[in-house]
């Protein structure tokens, strides 16, 4: 059935935040590719994120766990994938502090299970590594958090030594090491990209920006960790999806690319900007939302500053972000306000219990 497609691409974690934007971009831009989305549909995965493309002739979805080595190997055997874009992961630092084992399971063992299936299935089918046409690719999506925490100055480059400091970043760093080990030992063609903090539509409301949009909407306190002066480098999720497309098509196997927007914000400055936008959009008096800011006990081991140097991808591949932070944040707020059903859906079920466990007790400390 899928013989007519030019490439068959396995995308893991395609029902999540970033994955859903990558799946949509590839399905709509490349009708000649078959896009196969494998996702376990954890709390973070939501098929509503892909409603508009679910019946596209070049799209398939399967609910499944990347840690299930038998399932993954059988899928490779059946589908004969040409490439993998691997996004499936546990992705929230606070959850990793509560439950590190789940992160080791999915982020490390799940990645190795995929690497192994690709290695076995592509044995004897790889084009010459030097000058040969690139016919197979394992593209691993990672984070800037593997590089650790910066002081007041400096940027993460592709050669910054790894120094992960949370269970989440340690699990992602380990998965990156396994990808490089498979490249070196088995000559699996791989690429890794390490991106800064993303924001935009479909972001689960446990991360800073969507959590605070939801809380402002419901007049709930905005829990700011520590002194609020922690710094993150923010990138609009669709710009990340475009960077992934660019790297997938033009990146060199064996290389690493950092992705970021040279867009650093101290949390408290970002939160104040968000409050101003929300006041305007909700027709509230200026200053109303800022009154919800509540400083709470800090996150244990909180990384002070992340900042990405994305010179390599812009010079070598010509990628750069398309929206300013102000535009992107306004678009994000507009999306959440226009998609109340999505927000209500993802905050039903166990969400309230999670929220109480993660934030409410810290507000009382
Ligand atoms: P997310 O938590 O929103 O989505 C993760 C997806 O993976 C979900 O759809 C979930 O159902 C799926 N998944 C989880 N465990 C699985 C398993 N065992 N088998 C199959 N599917 C499983 O995450 P995200 O924010 O979209 O991040 C995607 C990737 O990008 C991750 O690898 C993350 O480390 C990386 N990343 C994220 C950011 C960011 O700011 N969100 C920045 C840089 C890199
Ligand atoms: P987050 O969105 O969890 O991403 P990450 O920890 O991967 O960077 O957090 C972004 C920043 O916002 C980080 O410095 C922690 C801070 N933060 C808060 O102050 N309060 C919150 O409720 C959350 C979720 C995050």
Tab-separated table of C-alpha atoms and ligand atoms in Angstrom:
chain	number	residue	atom	x	y	z
A	1	UNK	CA	0.000	0.000	0.000
A	2	UNK	CA	2.765	2.454	0.808
A	3	UNK	CA	5.128	1.521	-2.060
A	4	UNK	CA	4.214	4.681	-3.977
A	5	UNK	CA	5.618	7.008	-1.292
A	6	UNK	CA	9.022	8.575	-1.882
A	7	UNK	CA	9.977	8.223	1.798
A	8	UNK	CA	8.370	6.557	4.791
A	9	UNK	CA	9.070	8.484	7.970
A	10	UNK	CA	8.411	7.318	11.516
A	11	UNK	CA	7.680	10.276	13.801
A	12	UNK	CA	7.503	9.378	17.504
A	13	UNK	CA	5.593	11.531	19.997
A	14	UNK	CA	3.638	13.166	17.175
A	15	UNK	CA	0.554	13.733	19.340
A	16	UNK	CA	2.460	15.923	21.805
A	17	UNK	CA	3.217	19.627	21.740
A	18	UNK	CA	6.161	19.921	19.316
A	19	UNK	CA	5.473	16.590	17.596
A	20	UNK	CA	1.993	17.672	16.468
A	21	UNK	CA	3.432	20.738	14.709
A	22	UNK	CA	6.136	18.622	13.059
A	23	UNK	CA	3.593	16.014	11.906
A	24	UNK	CA	1.275	18.697	10.485
A	25	UNK	CA	4.126	20.426	8.648
A	26	UNK	CA	5.425	17.198	7.080
A	27	UNK	CA	1.978	15.796	6.193
A	28	UNK	CA	0.870	18.993	4.462
A	29	UNK	CA	4.175	20.044	2.869
A	30	UNK	CA	5.254	16.612	1.632
A	31	UNK	CA	2.307	14.627	0.200
A	32	UNK	CA	4.954	12.365	-1.395
A	33	UNK	CA	6.086	11.164	2.085
A	34	UNK	CA	4.210	8.725	4.299
A	35	UNK	CA	4.174	10.052	7.859
A	36	UNK	CA	3.688	7.351	10.498
A	37	UNK	CA	3.017	8.728	13.973
A	38	UNK	CA	3.765	6.364	16.886
A	39	UNK	CA	2.582	7.775	20.196
A	40	UNK	CA	1.626	6.214	23.542
A	41	UNK	CA	-0.881	8.990	24.248
A	42	UNK	CA	0.314	9.730	27.760
A	43	UNK	CA	-1.240	12.702	29.590
A	44	UNK	CA	0.800	14.922	27.195
A	45	UNK	CA	-0.376	13.296	23.968
A	46	UNK	CA	-3.662	14.384	22.455
A	47	UNK	CA	-5.095	13.371	19.081
A	48	UNK	CA	-7.173	16.579	19.065
A	49	UNK	CA	-3.863	18.278	18.198
A	50	UNK	CA	-3.994	16.562	14.781
A	51	UNK	CA	-7.743	16.557	14.047
A	52	UNK	CA	-7.303	18.655	10.882
A	53	UNK	CA	-4.931	16.197	9.186
A	54	UNK	CA	-6.033	12.834	10.597
A	55	UNK	CA	-7.671	11.704	7.333
A	56	UNK	CA	-4.831	12.828	5.033
A	57	UNK	CA	-3.866	9.987	2.641
A	58	UNK	CA	-0.188	10.203	3.630
A	59	UNK	CA	-0.781	9.991	7.407
A	60	UNK	CA	-1.017	6.987	9.734
A	61	UNK	CA	-1.326	6.861	13.503
A	62	UNK	CA	-0.546	4.027	15.872
A	63	UNK	CA	-0.963	4.070	19.625
A	64	UNK	CA	2.106	2.359	21.063
A	65	UNK	CA	5.030	2.574	23.442
A	66	UNK	CA	8.547	3.192	22.066
A	67	UNK	CA	9.870	1.061	24.966
A	68	UNK	CA	8.070	-1.993	23.550
A	69	UNK	CA	11.047	-3.339	21.569
A	70	UNK	CA	9.000	-6.092	19.927
A	71	UNK	CA	6.359	-3.670	18.683
A	72	UNK	CA	8.956	-1.203	17.379
A	73	UNK	CA	10.953	-3.900	15.602
A	74	UNK	CA	7.791	-5.384	14.043
A	75	UNK	CA	6.753	-1.906	12.868
A	76	UNK	CA	10.124	-1.374	11.147
A	77	UNK	CA	9.801	-4.787	9.532
A	78	UNK	CA	6.275	-4.080	8.265
A	79	UNK	CA	6.778	-0.480	7.170
A	80	UNK	CA	10.434	-0.424	6.044
A	81	UNK	CA	10.923	3.165	7.262
A	82	UNK	CA	13.533	5.356	5.547
A	83	UNK	CA	13.870	7.758	8.449
A	84	UNK	CA	12.931	8.395	12.066
A	85	UNK	CA	12.245	11.769	13.668
A	86	UNK	CA	12.250	10.954	17.364
A	87	UNK	CA	10.360	13.316	19.670
A	88	UNK	CA	8.583	10.956	22.101
A	89	UNK	CA	9.725	11.709	25.629
A	90	UNK	CA	8.727	12.613	29.131
A	91	UNK	CA	9.410	16.334	28.954
A	92	UNK	CA	8.617	18.159	32.203
A	93	UNK	CA	11.410	18.926	34.702
A	94	UNK	CA	9.034	19.108	37.707
A	95	UNK	CA	7.622	15.656	36.930
A	96	UNK	CA	11.171	14.289	36.553
A	97	UNK	CA	11.945	15.473	40.086
A	98	UNK	CA	8.850	13.599	41.356
A	99	UNK	CA	9.372	10.440	39.314
A	100	UNK	CA	12.824	10.020	37.706
A	101	UNK	CA	12.349	6.334	36.798
A	102	UNK	CA	9.649	7.111	34.257
A	103	UNK	CA	12.106	9.460	32.516
A	104	UNK	CA	14.827	6.822	32.423
A	105	UNK	CA	12.346	4.335	30.984
A	106	UNK	CA	10.969	6.465	28.156
A	107	UNK	CA	13.820	8.835	27.382
A	108	UNK	CA	16.721	6.393	27.632
A	109	UNK	CA	15.341	2.875	27.139
A	110	UNK	CA	12.732	4.048	24.624
A	111	UNK	CA	15.402	5.805	22.539
A	112	UNK	CA	17.658	2.744	22.605
A	113	UNK	CA	14.758	0.513	21.587
A	114	UNK	CA	14.226	2.727	18.490
A	115	UNK	CA	17.960	2.932	17.695
A	116	UNK	CA	18.208	-0.850	17.858
A	117	UNK	CA	15.231	-1.423	15.582
A	118	UNK	CA	16.668	1.058	13.041
A	119	UNK	CA	20.114	-0.564	13.227
A	120	UNK	CA	18.704	-4.055	12.671
A	121	UNK	CA	16.332	-3.030	9.900
A	122	UNK	CA	18.836	-0.879	8.011
A	123	UNK	CA	21.661	-3.453	8.160
A	124	UNK	CA	23.117	-3.809	4.659
A	125	UNK	CA	20.849	-1.070	3.292
A	126	UNK	CA	22.919	2.032	4.086
A	127	UNK	CA	24.367	4.049	1.201
A	128	UNK	CA	28.129	4.843	1.364
A	129	UNK	CA	28.759	7.259	4.211
A	130	UNK	CA	31.288	9.315	2.233
A	131	UNK	CA	29.633	11.033	-0.692
A	132	UNK	CA	26.890	8.398	-1.011
A	133	UNK	CA	23.316	9.627	-1.231
A	134	UNK	CA	21.844	9.874	2.250
A	135	UNK	CA	19.142	7.221	2.161
A	136	UNK	CA	18.451	6.585	5.852
A	137	UNK	CA	18.407	8.932	8.832
A	138	UNK	CA	17.741	8.692	12.555
A	139	UNK	CA	17.029	12.261	13.684
A	140	UNK	CA	16.908	12.718	17.457
A	141	UNK	CA	15.217	15.796	18.944
A	142	UNK	CA	16.908	16.985	22.116
A	143	UNK	CA	17.139	19.966	24.413
A	144	UNK	CA	19.607	22.689	25.398
A	145	UNK	CA	19.158	21.543	29.021
A	146	UNK	CA	21.804	18.823	28.438
A	147	UNK	CA	24.459	21.585	28.556
A	148	UNK	CA	23.609	22.521	32.152
A	149	UNK	CA	23.215	26.003	33.581
A	150	UNK	CA	24.919	29.260	32.511
A	151	UNK	CA	26.044	32.224	34.618
A	152	UNK	CA	25.233	35.809	33.675
A	153	UNK	CA	27.084	35.576	30.353
A	154	UNK	CA	27.932	33.044	27.636
A	155	UNK	CA	25.919	30.868	25.257
A	156	UNK	CA	25.599	27.119	24.655
A	157	UNK	CA	27.325	26.063	21.418
A	158	UNK	CA	27.370	22.621	19.813
A	159	UNK	CA	30.719	21.925	21.532
A	160	UNK	CA	29.732	22.971	25.064
A	161	UNK	CA	30.435	19.974	27.348
A	162	UNK	CA	27.374	18.143	28.658
A	163	UNK	CA	26.505	18.945	32.283
A	164	UNK	CA	22.878	17.888	32.887
A	165	UNK	CA	21.557	18.792	36.320
A	166	UNK	CA	17.959	17.518	36.552
A	167	UNK	CA	16.624	13.977	36.088
A	168	UNK	CA	14.953	15.211	32.863
A	169	UNK	CA	18.124	16.689	31.376
A	170	UNK	CA	20.225	13.725	32.566
A	171	UNK	CA	17.853	11.342	30.769
A	172	UNK	CA	17.956	13.444	27.579
A	173	UNK	CA	21.775	13.713	27.767
A	174	UNK	CA	21.987	9.946	28.121
A	175	UNK	CA	19.737	9.436	25.095
A	176	UNK	CA	21.967	11.820	23.072
A	177	UNK	CA	25.023	9.767	24.089
A	178	UNK	CA	23.325	6.563	22.910
A	179	UNK	CA	22.504	8.167	19.552
A	180	UNK	CA	26.187	9.103	19.093
A	181	UNK	CA	27.269	5.633	20.257
A	182	UNK	CA	25.086	4.014	17.560
A	183	UNK	CA	26.503	6.404	14.943
A	184	UNK	CA	30.075	5.577	15.984
A	185	UNK	CA	29.719	1.844	16.616
A	186	UNK	CA	27.181	0.726	14.021
A	187	UNK	CA	27.518	3.593	11.495
A	188	UNK	CA	23.856	4.460	11.900
A	189	UNK	CA	23.341	7.836	10.136
A	190	UNK	CA	22.135	10.157	12.890
A	191	UNK	CA	21.566	13.846	13.541
A	192	UNK	CA	20.821	15.499	16.894
A	193	UNK	CA	19.360	18.960	17.407
A	194	UNK	CA	19.254	20.684	20.793
A	195	UNK	CA	16.588	23.348	21.078
A	196	UNK	CA	15.771	26.021	23.638
A	197	UNK	CA	12.380	26.398	25.421
A	198	UNK	CA	9.431	26.248	23.021
A	199	UNK	CA	6.054	27.958	23.396
A	200	UNK	CA	2.889	28.111	21.284
A	201	UNK	CA	-0.400	26.281	20.582
A	202	UNK	CA	-0.987	22.732	21.956
A	203	UNK	CA	1.425	23.207	24.879
A	204	UNK	CA	0.241	21.235	27.916
A	205	UNK	CA	-0.644	23.638	30.781
A	206	UNK	CA	2.025	22.448	33.201
A	207	UNK	CA	4.855	24.404	31.541
A	208	UNK	CA	5.276	28.075	32.427
A	209	UNK	CA	3.495	29.903	29.584
A	210	UNK	CA	0.356	27.760	29.102
A	211	UNK	CA	-0.010	27.195	32.865
A	212	UNK	CA	0.021	30.926	33.480
A	213	UNK	CA	-2.393	31.671	30.590
A	214	UNK	CA	-4.817	29.140	32.079
A	215	UNK	CA	-4.381	30.467	35.616
A	216	UNK	CA	-4.856	34.099	34.580
A	217	UNK	CA	-8.018	33.118	32.717
A	218	UNK	CA	-9.386	31.486	35.893
A	219	UNK	CA	-8.020	34.162	38.281
A	220	UNK	CA	-5.751	31.614	39.962
A	221	UNK	CA	-2.356	32.463	41.539
A	222	UNK	CA	0.723	32.474	39.271
A	223	UNK	CA	3.340	30.356	41.080
A	224	UNK	CA	6.763	31.944	40.425
A	225	UNK	CA	9.719	29.832	41.589
A	226	UNK	CA	12.404	31.453	43.734
A	227	UNK	CA	13.318	35.050	42.906
A	228	UNK	CA	11.790	34.867	39.402
A	229	UNK	CA	15.100	35.887	37.823
A	230	UNK	CA	15.791	32.542	36.184
A	231	UNK	CA	16.402	33.006	32.453
A	232	UNK	CA	15.173	30.999	29.470
A	233	UNK	CA	15.635	31.428	25.697
A	234	UNK	CA	12.194	31.145	24.030
A	235	UNK	CA	11.344	29.926	20.522
A	236	UNK	CA	7.925	29.775	18.842
A	237	UNK	CA	7.068	26.103	18.282
A	238	UNK	CA	6.341	26.505	14.560
A	239	UNK	CA	9.817	27.990	14.077
A	240	UNK	CA	11.189	24.857	15.765
A	241	UNK	CA	9.146	22.644	13.402
A	242	UNK	CA	10.575	24.558	10.413
A	243	UNK	CA	14.100	24.133	11.818
A	244	UNK	CA	13.478	20.370	12.114
A	245	UNK	CA	12.313	20.275	8.468
A	246	UNK	CA	15.437	22.211	7.416
A	247	UNK	CA	17.802	19.946	9.359
A	248	UNK	CA	16.019	16.788	8.188
A	249	UNK	CA	16.523	17.773	4.539
A	250	UNK	CA	19.828	19.671	4.609
A	251	UNK	CA	21.630	18.632	7.803
A	252	UNK	CA	24.707	16.403	7.643
A	253	UNK	CA	24.613	12.972	9.296
A	254	UNK	CA	26.897	12.836	12.316
A	255	UNK	CA	26.313	16.534	13.079
A	256	UNK	CA	24.642	18.372	15.936
A	257	UNK	CA	22.661	21.600	15.488
A	258	UNK	CA	21.628	24.019	18.224
A	259	UNK	CA	18.272	25.734	17.654
A	260	UNK	CA	17.272	28.969	19.395
A	261	UNK	CA	16.033	32.457	18.765
A	262	UNK	CA	18.589	34.633	20.627
A	263	UNK	CA	15.574	35.521	22.756
A	264	UNK	CA	16.412	35.474	26.462
A	265	UNK	CA	13.864	36.481	29.076
A	266	UNK	CA	14.005	36.522	32.852
A	267	UNK	CA	10.894	34.643	34.024
A	268	UNK	CA	9.459	37.627	35.864
A	269	UNK	CA	9.799	39.945	32.833
A	270	UNK	CA	8.135	37.362	30.602
A	271	UNK	CA	5.337	36.872	33.152
A	272	UNK	CA	4.701	40.636	33.319
A	273	UNK	CA	4.521	40.835	29.509
A	274	UNK	CA	2.107	37.902	29.490
A	275	UNK	CA	-0.026	39.596	32.171
A	276	UNK	CA	-0.223	42.791	30.062
A	277	UNK	CA	-1.297	40.853	26.949
A	278	UNK	CA	-3.892	38.885	28.950
A	279	UNK	CA	-5.349	42.055	30.534
A	280	UNK	CA	-5.791	43.532	27.050
A	281	UNK	CA	-7.279	40.386	25.533
A	282	UNK	CA	-9.663	39.769	28.445
A	283	UNK	CA	-10.676	43.432	28.613
A	284	UNK	CA	-9.419	43.708	32.205
A	285	UNK	CA	-7.951	46.826	33.756
A	286	UNK	CA	-4.153	47.048	33.276
A	287	UNK	CA	-2.362	45.521	36.300
A	288	UNK	CA	-5.168	43.063	37.162
A	289	UNK	CA	-3.293	39.887	36.179
A	290	UNK	CA	0.007	40.955	37.794
A	291	UNK	CA	-1.772	40.885	41.163
A	292	UNK	CA	-1.943	37.081	40.776
A	293	UNK	CA	1.875	36.726	40.885
A	294	UNK	CA	2.822	34.601	43.904
A	295	UNK	CA	6.443	33.797	44.738
A	296	UNK	CA	6.784	30.210	45.935
A	297	UNK	CA	9.478	27.791	47.157
A	298	UNK	CA	12.042	27.247	44.432
A	299	UNK	CA	12.293	24.153	42.234
A	300	UNK	CA	15.084	21.900	43.633
A	301	UNK	CA	18.285	22.157	41.543
A	302	UNK	CA	16.750	24.916	39.404
A	303	UNK	CA	19.018	25.799	36.426
A	304	UNK	CA	19.714	29.546	36.471
A	305	UNK	CA	20.100	30.409	32.822
A	306	UNK	CA	19.836	28.765	29.388
A	307	UNK	CA	20.882	30.589	26.208
A	308	UNK	CA	21.559	29.071	22.797
A	309	UNK	CA	24.040	30.117	20.135
A	310	UNK	CA	22.269	29.131	16.902
A	311	UNK	CA	24.908	30.565	14.537
A	312	UNK	CA	25.688	27.156	12.987
A	313	UNK	CA	22.156	26.379	11.762
A	314	UNK	CA	21.673	29.916	10.481
A	315	UNK	CA	25.054	30.075	8.660
A	316	UNK	CA	25.143	26.515	7.315
A	317	UNK	CA	21.455	25.864	6.645
A	318	UNK	CA	19.977	29.365	6.372
A	319	UNK	CA	17.347	28.888	9.121
A	320	UNK	CA	16.188	31.735	11.337
A	321	UNK	CA	13.087	32.332	13.472
A	322	UNK	CA	10.154	33.972	11.683
A	323	UNK	CA	8.307	35.667	14.551
A	324	UNK	CA	9.358	38.030	17.328
A	325	UNK	CA	8.596	36.964	20.887
A	326	UNK	CA	5.902	39.626	21.284
A	327	UNK	CA	4.120	38.408	18.117
A	328	UNK	CA	4.501	34.760	19.054
A	329	UNK	CA	3.228	35.308	22.584
A	330	UNK	CA	0.203	37.236	21.333
A	331	UNK	CA	-0.584	34.476	18.812
A	332	UNK	CA	-0.244	31.914	21.602
A	333	UNK	CA	-2.637	33.783	23.902
A	334	UNK	CA	-5.118	34.186	21.007
A	335	UNK	CA	-4.931	30.444	20.344
A	336	UNK	CA	-5.616	29.489	23.980
A	337	UNK	CA	-8.507	31.926	24.259
A	338	UNK	CA	-10.021	30.644	20.996
A	339	UNK	CA	-9.556	26.977	21.996
A	340	UNK	CA	-11.281	26.807	25.369
A	341	UNK	CA	-12.534	23.294	24.628
A	342	UNK	CA	-8.967	22.051	24.154
A	343	UNK	CA	-7.928	23.627	27.430
A	344	UNK	CA	-10.976	22.266	29.279
A	345	UNK	CA	-10.334	18.817	27.825
A	346	UNK	CA	-6.668	18.624	28.888
A	347	UNK	CA	-7.369	20.076	32.330
A	348	UNK	CA	-10.121	17.566	33.114
A	349	UNK	CA	-9.386	14.134	34.635
A	350	UNK	CA	-6.282	13.972	36.832
A	351	UNK	CA	-5.082	17.486	36.071
A	352	UNK	CA	-6.468	19.147	39.194
A	353	UNK	CA	-4.861	16.500	41.421
A	354	UNK	CA	-1.537	17.010	39.644
A	355	UNK	CA	-1.813	20.770	39.991
A	356	UNK	CA	-2.515	20.528	43.721
A	357	UNK	CA	0.414	18.174	44.225
A	358	UNK	CA	2.900	20.222	42.215
A	359	UNK	CA	1.994	23.800	43.075
A	360	UNK	CA	-0.592	24.366	45.781
A	361	UNK	CA	1.445	22.877	48.622
A	362	UNK	CA	4.486	24.965	47.625
A	363	UNK	CA	2.374	28.108	47.834
A	364	UNK	CA	1.651	27.304	51.461
A	365	UNK	CA	5.319	26.641	52.376
B	1	LIG	P1	5.309	16.577	25.176
B	1	LIG	O1	5.461	16.110	26.585
B	1	LIG	O2	4.327	17.659	24.867
B	1	LIG	O3	4.932	15.343	24.225
B	1	LIG	C1	5.572	14.106	24.314
B	1	LIG	C2	4.805	13.127	23.445
B	1	LIG	O4	5.466	11.859	23.535
B	1	LIG	C3	3.365	12.910	23.884
B	1	LIG	O5	2.511	12.882	22.767
B	1	LIG	C4	3.397	11.559	24.571
B	1	LIG	O6	2.168	10.852	24.485
B	1	LIG	C5	4.497	10.858	23.791
B	1	LIG	N1	5.141	9.785	24.569
B	1	LIG	C6	5.608	9.862	25.844
B	1	LIG	N2	6.110	8.674	26.218
B	1	LIG	C7	5.972	7.834	25.158
B	1	LIG	C8	6.305	6.480	24.916
B	1	LIG	N3	6.882	5.730	25.884
B	1	LIG	N4	6.031	5.935	23.716
B	1	LIG	C9	5.451	6.679	22.733
B	1	LIG	N5	5.086	7.957	22.910
B	1	LIG	C10	5.346	8.543	24.096
B	1	LIG	O7	6.789	16.982	24.720
B	1	LIG	P2	7.281	18.162	23.778
B	1	LIG	O8	7.399	19.398	24.584
B	1	LIG	O9	6.473	18.157	22.552
B	1	LIG	O10	8.762	17.667	23.458
B	1	LIG	C11	9.023	16.814	22.336
B	1	LIG	C12	10.515	16.530	22.285
B	1	LIG	O11	11.238	17.752	22.155
B	1	LIG	C13	11.050	15.863	23.553
B	1	LIG	O12	12.013	14.907	23.172
B	1	LIG	C14	11.692	16.999	24.336
B	1	LIG	O13	12.746	16.523	25.138
B	1	LIG	C15	12.194	17.862	23.196
B	1	LIG	N6	12.303	19.302	23.503
B	1	LIG	C16	11.262	19.982	24.058
B	1	LIG	C17	11.367	21.350	24.315
B	1	LIG	C18	10.231	22.147	24.883
B	1	LIG	O14	10.405	23.340	25.191
B	1	LIG	N7	9.033	21.592	25.039
B	1	LIG	C19	12.554	22.022	23.994
B	1	LIG	C20	13.616	21.292	23.413
B	1	LIG	C21	13.468	19.938	23.167
B	2	LIG	P1	9.229	25.227	32.344
B	2	LIG	O1	8.182	25.737	31.425
B	2	LIG	O2	8.862	24.122	33.287
B	2	LIG	O3	10.473	24.803	31.425
B	2	LIG	P2	11.987	24.373	31.855
B	2	LIG	O4	12.053	24.099	33.299
B	2	LIG	O5	12.197	23.140	31.048
B	2	LIG	O6	12.846	25.520	31.417
B	2	LIG	O7	9.800	26.431	33.200
B	2	LIG	C1	10.324	27.593	32.604
B	2	LIG	C2	10.847	28.492	33.715
B	2	LIG	O8	9.738	28.949	34.505
B	2	LIG	C3	11.771	27.766	34.690
B	2	LIG	O9	12.774	28.681	35.151
B	2	LIG	C4	10.867	27.393	35.848
B	2	LIG	C5	9.871	28.545	35.877
B	2	LIG	N1	8.516	28.194	36.370
B	2	LIG	C6	7.936	28.919	37.413
B	2	LIG	O10	8.535	29.871	37.958
B	2	LIG	N2	6.691	28.556	37.832
B	2	LIG	C7	6.010	27.507	37.280
B	2	LIG	O11	4.883	27.216	37.705
B	2	LIG	C8	6.610	26.787	36.197
B	2	LIG	C9	5.890	25.639	35.550
B	2	LIG	C10	7.878	27.163	35.779
